[in-house]
Coordinates of C-alpha atoms and ligand atoms in Angstrom, one line a residue:
M5 CA 34.0 -27.1 18.0
P6 CA 32.3 -24.4 15.9
A7 CA 29.8 -21.7 16.5
I8 CA 27.7 -21.3 13.4
V9 CA 25.0 -18.8 12.6
V10 CA 22.2 -19.9 10.3
V11 CA 20.1 -17.2 8.6
G12 CA 17.5 -16.9 5.9
T13 CA 18.7 -15.1 2.8
Q14 CA 15.2 -14.1 1.4
W15 CA 11.9 -13.1 3.1
G16 CA 11.8 -16.0 5.6
D17 CA 10.4 -19.5 5.3
E18 CA 13.6 -20.7 3.5
G19 CA 13.6 -24.0 5.5
K20 CA 15.8 -22.8 8.4
G21 CA 14.1 -25.1 10.9
K22 CA 14.6 -28.2 8.8
I23 CA 18.3 -27.4 8.3
I24 CA 18.8 -26.6 12.0
D25 CA 17.2 -29.9 12.9
V26 CA 19.6 -31.8 10.5
L27 CA 22.7 -30.0 11.9
T28 CA 21.6 -30.4 15.5
E29 CA 22.5 -34.1 15.3
R30 CA 26.0 -32.9 16.4
A31 CA 25.3 -29.6 18.2
H32 CA 25.3 -29.1 21.9
F33 CA 23.4 -25.8 21.8
V34 CA 20.8 -24.2 19.5
V35 CA 20.1 -20.5 20.2
R36 CA 17.3 -18.2 19.0
F37 CA 18.5 -14.6 19.1
Q38 CA 15.8 -12.4 17.6
G39 CA 12.2 -12.3 16.5
G40 CA 9.4 -14.0 18.4
N41 CA 6.4 -16.1 17.6
N42 CA 6.0 -14.4 14.2
A43 CA 8.4 -17.2 13.2
G44 CA 7.0 -20.6 12.2
H45 CA 9.7 -23.3 11.7
T46 CA 8.4 -26.6 10.4
L47 CA 10.1 -29.9 11.0
V48 CA 9.0 -33.2 9.6
I49 CA 10.3 -36.2 11.5
N50 CA 9.1 -39.7 10.5
K51 CA 6.2 -38.2 8.6
K52 CA 5.1 -36.2 11.6
K53 CA 4.9 -32.4 11.3
Y54 CA 5.9 -30.1 14.1
I55 CA 5.7 -26.3 13.9
L56 CA 7.9 -24.3 16.3
H57 CA 7.2 -20.6 16.9
I58 CA 9.5 -19.8 19.8
I59 CA 11.4 -22.9 21.0
P60 CA 14.6 -23.5 19.0
S61 CA 14.5 -26.2 16.3
G62 CA 17.1 -28.3 18.2
I63 CA 14.5 -29.5 20.7
F64 CA 14.0 -32.9 19.0
H65 CA 17.5 -34.0 19.7
P66 CA 17.5 -35.1 23.4
N67 CA 21.1 -34.2 24.2
T68 CA 20.9 -30.6 22.9
I69 CA 20.2 -27.6 25.0
C70 CA 17.9 -25.0 23.5
V71 CA 18.4 -21.3 24.4
I72 CA 16.0 -18.4 23.9
G73 CA 18.4 -15.4 23.9
N74 CA 17.9 -11.8 25.2
G75 CA 17.1 -10.5 21.7
V76 CA 14.0 -12.6 21.3
V77 CA 10.6 -11.2 22.3
V78 CA 8.6 -13.8 24.2
D79 CA 4.8 -14.2 24.4
P80 CA 4.7 -16.2 27.6
A81 CA 1.3 -17.7 26.8
V82 CA 2.5 -19.0 23.5
L83 CA 5.8 -20.3 24.9
I84 CA 4.0 -22.1 27.7
E85 CA 1.5 -23.6 25.3
E86 CA 4.4 -24.7 23.1
I87 CA 6.2 -26.3 26.0
N88 CA 3.1 -28.2 27.0
R89 CA 2.3 -29.3 23.4
L90 CA 5.8 -30.7 23.0
K91 CA 5.6 -32.5 26.4
K92 CA 2.4 -34.1 25.3
E93 CA 4.2 -35.4 22.2
G94 CA 6.7 -37.0 24.5
I95 CA 9.5 -34.5 24.0
E96 CA 11.4 -33.7 27.1
V97 CA 11.2 -29.9 27.7
T98 CA 12.6 -29.2 31.1
P99 CA 14.6 -26.3 32.7
Q100 CA 17.7 -28.4 32.1
R101 CA 17.1 -28.5 28.3
L102 CA 15.4 -25.1 27.7
K103 CA 17.2 -22.0 28.9
I104 CA 15.5 -18.6 28.6
S105 CA 17.3 -15.3 29.0
E106 CA 15.9 -13.3 31.9
R107 CA 16.6 -10.2 29.8
A108 CA 14.3 -11.3 26.9
H109 CA 11.4 -8.9 26.6
T110 CA 7.8 -9.9 27.1
I111 CA 5.0 -9.5 24.6
M112 CA 2.1 -8.1 26.5
P113 CA -1.6 -8.3 25.5
Y114 CA -1.6 -4.6 24.5
H115 CA 1.3 -5.2 22.1
Q116 CA -0.8 -7.7 20.2
A117 CA -3.9 -5.5 20.4
L118 CA -2.0 -2.5 19.1
D119 CA -0.4 -4.5 16.3
L120 CA -3.9 -5.7 15.2
A121 CA -5.5 -2.3 15.6
R122 CA -2.8 -0.5 13.6
E123 CA -3.1 -3.0 10.7
A124 CA -6.9 -2.8 10.8
T125 CA -7.0 1.0 10.7
A126 CA -4.2 1.5 8.1
N127 CA -5.0 2.2 4.4
K128 CA -4.2 -0.7 2.2
K129 CA -1.0 0.8 1.0
D130 CA 0.2 1.5 4.6
R131 CA -0.5 -2.0 5.8
I132 CA 2.6 -4.2 6.5
G133 CA 0.7 -7.5 6.6
T134 CA 2.2 -8.4 10.0
T135 CA 1.6 -11.7 11.6
G136 CA -0.5 -9.8 14.3
R137 CA 1.6 -11.3 17.1
G138 CA 2.5 -7.9 18.7
I139 CA 6.2 -8.2 17.6
G140 CA 6.6 -4.5 16.4
P141 CA 4.9 -2.9 19.4
C142 CA 7.0 -5.0 21.8
Y143 CA 10.3 -4.1 20.2
E144 CA 9.1 -0.4 20.2
D145 CA 8.7 -0.6 23.9
K146 CA 12.0 -2.3 24.4
V147 CA 13.9 0.4 22.5
G148 CA 11.6 3.1 24.1
R149 CA 12.6 1.7 27.6
R150 CA 9.0 1.0 28.5
G151 CA 9.2 -2.8 28.2
F152 CA 9.0 -5.7 30.6
R153 CA 11.8 -8.3 30.7
L154 CA 10.8 -11.8 31.7
I155 CA 12.6 -11.4 35.0
D156 CA 10.3 -8.5 35.8
L157 CA 7.3 -10.9 35.9
T158 CA 8.8 -12.4 39.0
K159 CA 9.1 -9.1 40.9
K160 CA 5.5 -8.5 42.0
D161 CA 5.6 -5.0 43.4
F162 CA 7.8 -3.6 40.7
F163 CA 5.7 -5.2 38.1
R164 CA 2.4 -3.9 39.6
E165 CA 3.6 -0.2 39.7
R166 CA 5.1 -0.2 36.3
L167 CA 2.3 -2.0 34.6
K168 CA -0.3 0.5 36.1
K169 CA 1.6 3.4 34.5
I170 CA 2.3 1.8 31.2
L171 CA -1.2 0.4 30.7
E172 CA -2.8 3.8 31.1
E173 CA -0.9 5.1 28.1
K174 CA -1.6 1.9 26.1
N175 CA -5.3 2.1 26.8
F176 CA -5.3 5.7 25.6
L177 CA -3.7 4.6 22.4
L178 CA -6.0 1.6 21.9
K179 CA -9.0 3.9 22.4
Y180 CA -7.6 6.3 19.8
L181 CA -7.3 3.3 17.4
G182 CA -10.9 2.3 18.1
A183 CA -10.0 -0.9 20.0
E184 CA -11.2 -2.0 23.4
P185 CA -9.1 -1.0 26.5
L186 CA -7.6 -3.8 28.5
D187 CA -8.1 -4.6 32.2
F188 CA -5.2 -4.1 34.6
E189 CA -6.1 -6.9 37.1
E190 CA -6.5 -9.5 34.4
I191 CA -3.1 -8.8 32.9
F192 CA -1.4 -8.5 36.2
E193 CA -2.6 -11.8 37.6
K194 CA -2.1 -13.7 34.4
Y195 CA 1.5 -12.4 33.9
L196 CA 2.4 -13.1 37.5
T197 CA 1.4 -16.7 36.9
Y198 CA 3.5 -16.8 33.7
G199 CA 6.4 -15.4 35.6
Q200 CA 6.1 -18.2 38.2
Y201 CA 5.8 -20.9 35.6
L202 CA 8.9 -19.7 33.6
Q203 CA 11.1 -18.8 36.5
P204 CA 13.0 -22.1 36.6
Y205 CA 13.8 -21.7 32.9
L206 CA 15.3 -18.2 33.3
C207 CA 19.0 -17.6 33.5
D208 CA 21.9 -15.5 32.2
T209 CA 22.2 -17.2 28.9
S210 CA 25.3 -15.2 27.9
T211 CA 27.2 -16.8 30.7
L212 CA 25.9 -20.2 29.8
L213 CA 27.1 -19.8 26.2
W214 CA 30.4 -18.4 27.3
E215 CA 31.0 -21.5 29.5
A216 CA 29.9 -23.7 26.7
Y217 CA 32.3 -21.9 24.2
K218 CA 35.2 -22.3 26.6
K219 CA 34.5 -26.0 27.0
G220 CA 34.6 -26.4 23.2
D221 CA 30.9 -27.1 22.6
Y222 CA 29.3 -26.8 19.2
I223 CA 26.8 -23.9 19.2
L224 CA 24.2 -23.2 16.5
F225 CA 22.5 -19.9 16.2
E226 CA 19.0 -20.1 14.6
G227 CA 17.9 -17.0 12.8
A228 CA 14.2 -16.3 12.3
Q229 CA 12.7 -14.4 9.4
G230 CA 15.1 -13.5 6.7
T231 CA 17.7 -11.0 5.4
F232 CA 15.1 -8.9 3.5
L233 CA 12.8 -8.6 6.5
D234 CA 15.7 -7.0 8.5
V235 CA 14.6 -3.7 10.0
D236 CA 17.7 -1.9 8.6
Y237 CA 18.5 -3.7 5.3
G238 CA 15.2 -5.2 4.4
T239 CA 12.5 -3.7 2.2
Y240 CA 11.6 -1.1 4.8
P241 CA 8.9 -0.4 5.9
Y242 CA 7.7 -3.9 4.8
V243 CA 10.0 -5.6 7.3
T244 CA 9.9 -7.1 10.8
S245 CA 11.0 -5.1 13.8
S246 CA 14.3 -6.8 14.6
N247 CA 17.7 -7.2 13.0
T248 CA 17.6 -10.6 11.3
L249 CA 21.2 -10.4 10.0
A250 CA 23.9 -12.8 11.3
G251 CA 25.6 -9.9 13.2
N252 CA 22.7 -9.7 15.6
A253 CA 23.3 -13.3 16.7
C254 CA 25.9 -11.8 18.9
A255 CA 24.0 -8.9 20.5
G256 CA 20.9 -11.1 20.6
S257 CA 22.6 -13.7 22.7
G258 CA 25.5 -12.0 24.5
F259 CA 28.0 -14.0 22.5
G260 CA 31.2 -12.3 21.1
P261 CA 31.6 -11.9 17.3
S262 CA 35.2 -13.2 17.4
H263 CA 33.9 -16.6 18.5
I264 CA 31.7 -17.2 15.4
N265 CA 33.3 -19.5 12.9
A266 CA 30.8 -19.7 10.0
V267 CA 27.6 -18.3 8.7
L268 CA 25.3 -20.6 6.8
G269 CA 22.8 -18.9 4.5
I270 CA 19.6 -20.8 3.7
V271 CA 18.3 -20.3 0.2
K272 CA 15.0 -21.6 -1.1
A273 CA 15.4 -22.7 -4.7
Y274 CA 12.7 -20.1 -5.6
T275 CA 11.4 -17.1 -3.7
T276 CA 8.4 -16.6 -1.4
R277 CA 7.1 -13.7 0.6
V278 CA 4.2 -13.4 3.1
G279 CA 2.6 -10.0 3.7
E280 CA 2.9 -6.8 1.8
G281 CA 6.0 -5.2 0.0
P282 CA 7.9 -5.3 -3.3
F283 CA 8.9 -8.6 -4.8
P284 CA 10.7 -8.2 -8.2
T285 CA 10.5 -11.9 -9.3
E286 CA 7.0 -12.5 -8.2
Q287 CA 4.9 -14.7 -10.5
T288 CA 1.2 -14.0 -10.2
N289 CA 0.4 -16.6 -12.8
E290 CA 0.3 -20.4 -13.2
I291 CA 4.0 -20.6 -12.3
G292 CA 3.4 -18.9 -8.9
N293 CA 0.4 -21.2 -8.4
Y294 CA 2.5 -24.3 -9.2
L295 CA 5.2 -23.3 -6.7
R296 CA 2.6 -22.6 -4.0
E297 CA 0.8 -25.9 -4.4
K298 CA 3.8 -28.1 -5.0
G299 CA 5.9 -26.4 -2.3
G300 CA 3.0 -26.2 0.2
E301 CA 3.6 -22.4 0.5
F302 CA 1.1 -21.5 3.1
G303 CA 2.3 -19.6 6.2
S304 CA 3.2 -21.8 9.1
T305 CA 2.1 -19.1 11.5
T306 CA -0.9 -17.4 9.9
G307 CA -1.9 -19.9 7.2
R308 CA -1.8 -17.1 4.6
P309 CA -0.9 -18.2 1.0
R310 CA 2.7 -17.2 0.4
R311 CA 3.4 -15.1 -2.7
C312 CA 5.8 -17.1 -5.0
G313 CA 8.3 -16.3 -7.7
W314 CA 11.6 -17.2 -9.3
L315 CA 14.9 -17.3 -7.4
D316 CA 16.5 -13.9 -7.2
L317 CA 20.3 -14.1 -7.1
V318 CA 20.7 -10.3 -6.7
M319 CA 19.1 -10.8 -3.3
I320 CA 21.3 -13.8 -2.4
K321 CA 24.4 -11.9 -3.4
T322 CA 23.3 -9.0 -1.2
A323 CA 22.6 -11.4 1.6
V324 CA 26.1 -12.8 1.4
Q325 CA 27.5 -9.3 1.8
L326 CA 25.2 -8.4 4.7
N327 CA 25.6 -11.6 6.7
G328 CA 29.2 -12.6 5.9
I329 CA 27.9 -15.9 4.6
T330 CA 30.5 -18.6 4.2
G331 CA 28.3 -21.4 2.9
L332 CA 24.8 -22.0 1.5
A333 CA 22.1 -24.6 2.1
L334 CA 19.8 -24.8 -0.9
T335 CA 16.3 -26.1 0.0
K336 CA 13.2 -27.3 -1.8
L337 CA 15.0 -28.1 -5.0
D338 CA 12.5 -31.0 -5.4
V339 CA 9.7 -28.5 -5.8
L340 CA 11.1 -27.4 -9.2
S341 CA 10.8 -31.0 -10.6
G342 CA 8.3 -31.0 -13.4
L343 CA 8.7 -27.5 -14.6
E344 CA 9.5 -27.2 -18.3
R345 CA 11.7 -24.2 -18.0
I346 CA 13.2 -22.5 -14.9
K347 CA 14.1 -18.9 -14.7
V348 CA 16.7 -17.4 -12.4
C349 CA 17.1 -13.6 -11.9
V350 CA 20.8 -12.6 -12.3
G351 CA 20.4 -8.8 -12.4
Y352 CA 18.0 -5.9 -12.4
K353 CA 17.2 -3.1 -14.8
L354 CA 16.0 0.2 -13.6
E355 CA 14.4 2.5 -16.1
G356 CA 16.0 0.4 -18.9
R357 CA 19.5 0.5 -17.5
P358 CA 21.2 -2.5 -15.6
I359 CA 22.0 -1.8 -12.0
S360 CA 24.4 -3.6 -9.8
Y361 CA 22.8 -3.2 -6.4
F362 CA 19.7 -4.0 -4.4
P363 CA 17.8 -0.7 -4.2
S364 CA 17.1 0.8 -0.8
T365 CA 13.8 2.5 -1.6
I366 CA 10.4 0.9 -2.2
E367 CA 10.0 3.3 -5.1
E368 CA 12.9 1.9 -7.0
L369 CA 12.3 -1.7 -5.9
T370 CA 8.8 -1.7 -7.4
K371 CA 10.2 -0.4 -10.6
V372 CA 13.1 -2.8 -11.2
E373 CA 12.8 -5.4 -14.0
P374 CA 14.5 -8.7 -13.4
I375 CA 17.1 -9.9 -15.9
Y376 CA 16.6 -13.7 -16.2
E377 CA 18.6 -16.7 -17.3
D378 CA 16.2 -19.3 -18.7
L379 CA 17.2 -22.9 -18.0
P380 CA 15.7 -26.2 -19.0
G381 CA 13.9 -28.0 -16.2
W382 CA 13.8 -31.7 -15.3
R383 CA 10.9 -34.2 -14.8
E384 CA 12.4 -36.7 -12.3
D385 CA 11.4 -36.8 -8.7
I386 CA 14.6 -36.1 -6.8
T387 CA 13.4 -36.6 -3.2
T388 CA 15.1 -39.9 -2.8
V389 CA 18.4 -38.9 -4.4
R390 CA 21.3 -39.2 -1.8
D391 CA 24.2 -38.4 -4.0
F392 CA 24.8 -35.1 -6.0
E393 CA 26.0 -37.0 -9.1
A394 CA 22.7 -38.9 -9.2
L395 CA 20.7 -35.7 -9.7
P396 CA 19.4 -35.0 -13.2
Q397 CA 21.9 -33.0 -15.3
Q398 CA 19.5 -30.0 -15.4
A399 CA 19.3 -29.9 -11.6
K400 CA 23.0 -30.1 -11.3
D401 CA 23.4 -27.2 -13.8
Y402 CA 20.9 -25.2 -11.8
V403 CA 22.9 -25.7 -8.6
R404 CA 26.2 -24.9 -10.3
L405 CA 24.8 -21.7 -11.8
I406 CA 23.8 -20.5 -8.4
E407 CA 27.3 -21.3 -7.0
E408 CA 29.1 -19.7 -9.9
Y409 CA 27.1 -16.5 -9.6
I410 CA 27.2 -16.2 -5.8
K411 CA 30.7 -17.5 -5.4
V412 CA 30.0 -19.2 -2.1
P413 CA 29.8 -23.0 -1.9
I414 CA 26.5 -24.8 -1.6
Q415 CA 27.2 -27.1 1.4
M416 CA 23.8 -28.6 1.9
L417 CA 21.1 -29.5 -0.6
S418 CA 17.6 -30.3 0.7
T419 CA 15.3 -32.3 -1.5
G420 CA 12.3 -32.9 0.8
P421 CA 10.9 -32.0 4.2
E422 CA 12.2 -35.1 6.1
R423 CA 15.6 -35.3 7.8
E424 CA 16.7 -38.0 5.2
N425 CA 16.0 -35.7 2.3
C426 CA 19.3 -33.8 2.6
L427 CA 22.6 -34.0 0.9
I428 CA 25.5 -32.8 2.9
L429 CA 28.1 -31.8 0.2
K430 CA 30.4 -30.3 2.7
D431 CA 29.7 -30.3 6.4
P432 CA 29.4 -26.5 7.4
S433 CA 30.8 -27.3 10.8
F434 CA 34.3 -28.0 9.5
Ligands
LIG21 P1 11.5 -21.7 8.1 O1 10.6 -20.6 8.7 O2 12.7 -21.1 7.4 O3 11.9 -22.7 9.1 O4 10.6 -22.4 7.0 P2 9.1 -22.9 7.1 O5 9.1 -24.1 8.0 O6 8.2 -21.8 7.4 O7 8.8 -23.3 5.7 C1 9.5 -24.3 5.0 C2 8.6 -25.4 4.6 O8 9.2 -26.3 3.6 C3 8.2 -26.4 5.7 O9 6.9 -26.9 5.5 C4 9.2 -27.5 5.6 O10 8.7 -28.8 6.1 C5 9.3 -27.6 4.1 N1 10.7 -28.0 3.6 C6 11.9 -27.7 4.1 N2 12.9 -28.2 3.3 C7 12.2 -28.7 2.2 C8 12.7 -29.3 1.0 O11 13.8 -29.4 0.7 N3 11.7 -29.8 0.2 C9 10.3 -29.7 0.5 N4 9.5 -30.2 -0.4 N5 9.9 -29.1 1.6 C10 10.8 -28.6 2.5
LIG22 P1 10.2 -17.4 9.7 O1 11.1 -17.4 10.9 C1 8.0 -15.1 6.7 C2 6.7 -11.1 7.9 C3 5.2 -10.8 8.0 C4 5.1 -9.4 7.6 C5 6.4 -8.8 8.2 C6 6.2 -8.1 9.5 O2 9.2 -18.5 9.8 O3 10.9 -17.4 8.4 P2 5.8 -9.0 12.0 O4 4.7 -9.9 12.5 O5 7.1 -9.6 12.1 O6 5.7 -7.6 12.5 O7 5.5 -8.9 10.4 O8 7.3 -9.9 8.4 N1 7.2 -12.2 8.7 C7 7.6 -13.4 8.2 N2 7.5 -13.9 6.9 N3 8.6 -15.9 7.7 C8 8.7 -15.4 9.0 O9 9.3 -16.1 9.9 C9 8.1 -14.1 9.3 N4 8.1 -13.4 10.4 C10 7.5 -12.2 10.0 O10 4.5 -11.7 7.2 O11 5.3 -9.3 6.2
LIG23 MG1 8.6 -20.0 8.6

């Protein structure tokens, strides 16, 4: 059975959660490997909407085990709240079904306070537009070797000593940024309780996945964010603080690269972005408004309106290279129904000359001019279409143009938020 990595090819919110939920029908494991509760993965099941921030999107299939890997940063308060919310909805979330890496790092209250204070004190042009969840400061501490792993919350004396030292420095920084210092006792007591609550869920998830692999289980790796939010290859510094690329599924879960069979890239039929940073095909006009309203493009985590624009195939081609993508899932094609004309970016010009790459600097990226193909749209509602051939000719042409340009097969086509609104053209697991 396969091990498949699913990643976003744009700036996040491509519909990864929905596709993972559809694929989970047959998977034994769904594994998050990076990011934290900056993610918001929305699933619509029988008209009911669920937003997951930290628990993998496989949780609605009762026979699947969900794993939070070592590369994830976990806000224990948010995780516990999410577990309890799901339980109230009648979803079984037990230590048998949810496995959390003891090595995953903990988002502490000072991480969130620092994230918010830095954004609040930055000039407009230096602001990243983060989700304010403490993600960046937590990864800084992990790499700076000042972090707490979830397992540390169960070691009372060790935790007390280390927290005392670390908090002193954090409070100094918070004061410098004009924010309130935090109280040691309050954090210490609260996080010990979190540690106790989470202890039954903690394990060595690498060993768990290794055993599963040897048994021949089907494992899905669920990326968060998207390729152009990657800390190395995204539009730096307007990125998140983890590697979002498929390669990090391995380091972020302790799973060897030679065991991965396929990489599925999720492509939204147009482009969106939340937060600051360059966006070559952005439409700050009635087209952008149309996409935002029709596509419900408001952040699942922060509720912010998402910036919207045309599909950018230069980005998708770059994403194929960076992730080793073997198949694509095209989502939200239904949102384009009703547009008179549809544009697709098939190249960039920089200072009047065509370029064949995605620039690495913000300076160049803000200057590139998209080269568009201009296609006729279609009027028909396509949400109920269950067969590719039944799509309007213009929609088929749009899909084929993407495939021809990218040279990777579109294996899944999503035409609405529900599980049923999905055409599987070729099952990515074979
Ligand atoms: P993720 O972060 O990549 O999982 O994506 P989000 O959940 O943040 O955003 C995708 C949104 O689009 C969610 O509200 C989904 O319910 C919705 N969605 C997913 N696929 C489709 C689709 O094919 N058509 C429509 N209309 N909505 C979709
Ligand atoms: P999913 O998994 C879209 C963006 C933020 C900001 C930048 C840095 O739902 O696709 P951070 O809080 O990570 O330090 O913010 O990254 N961002 C996302 N945008 N979807 C996400 O996740 C995102 N997670 C972070 O808006 O621009
Ligand atoms: Mg999202």
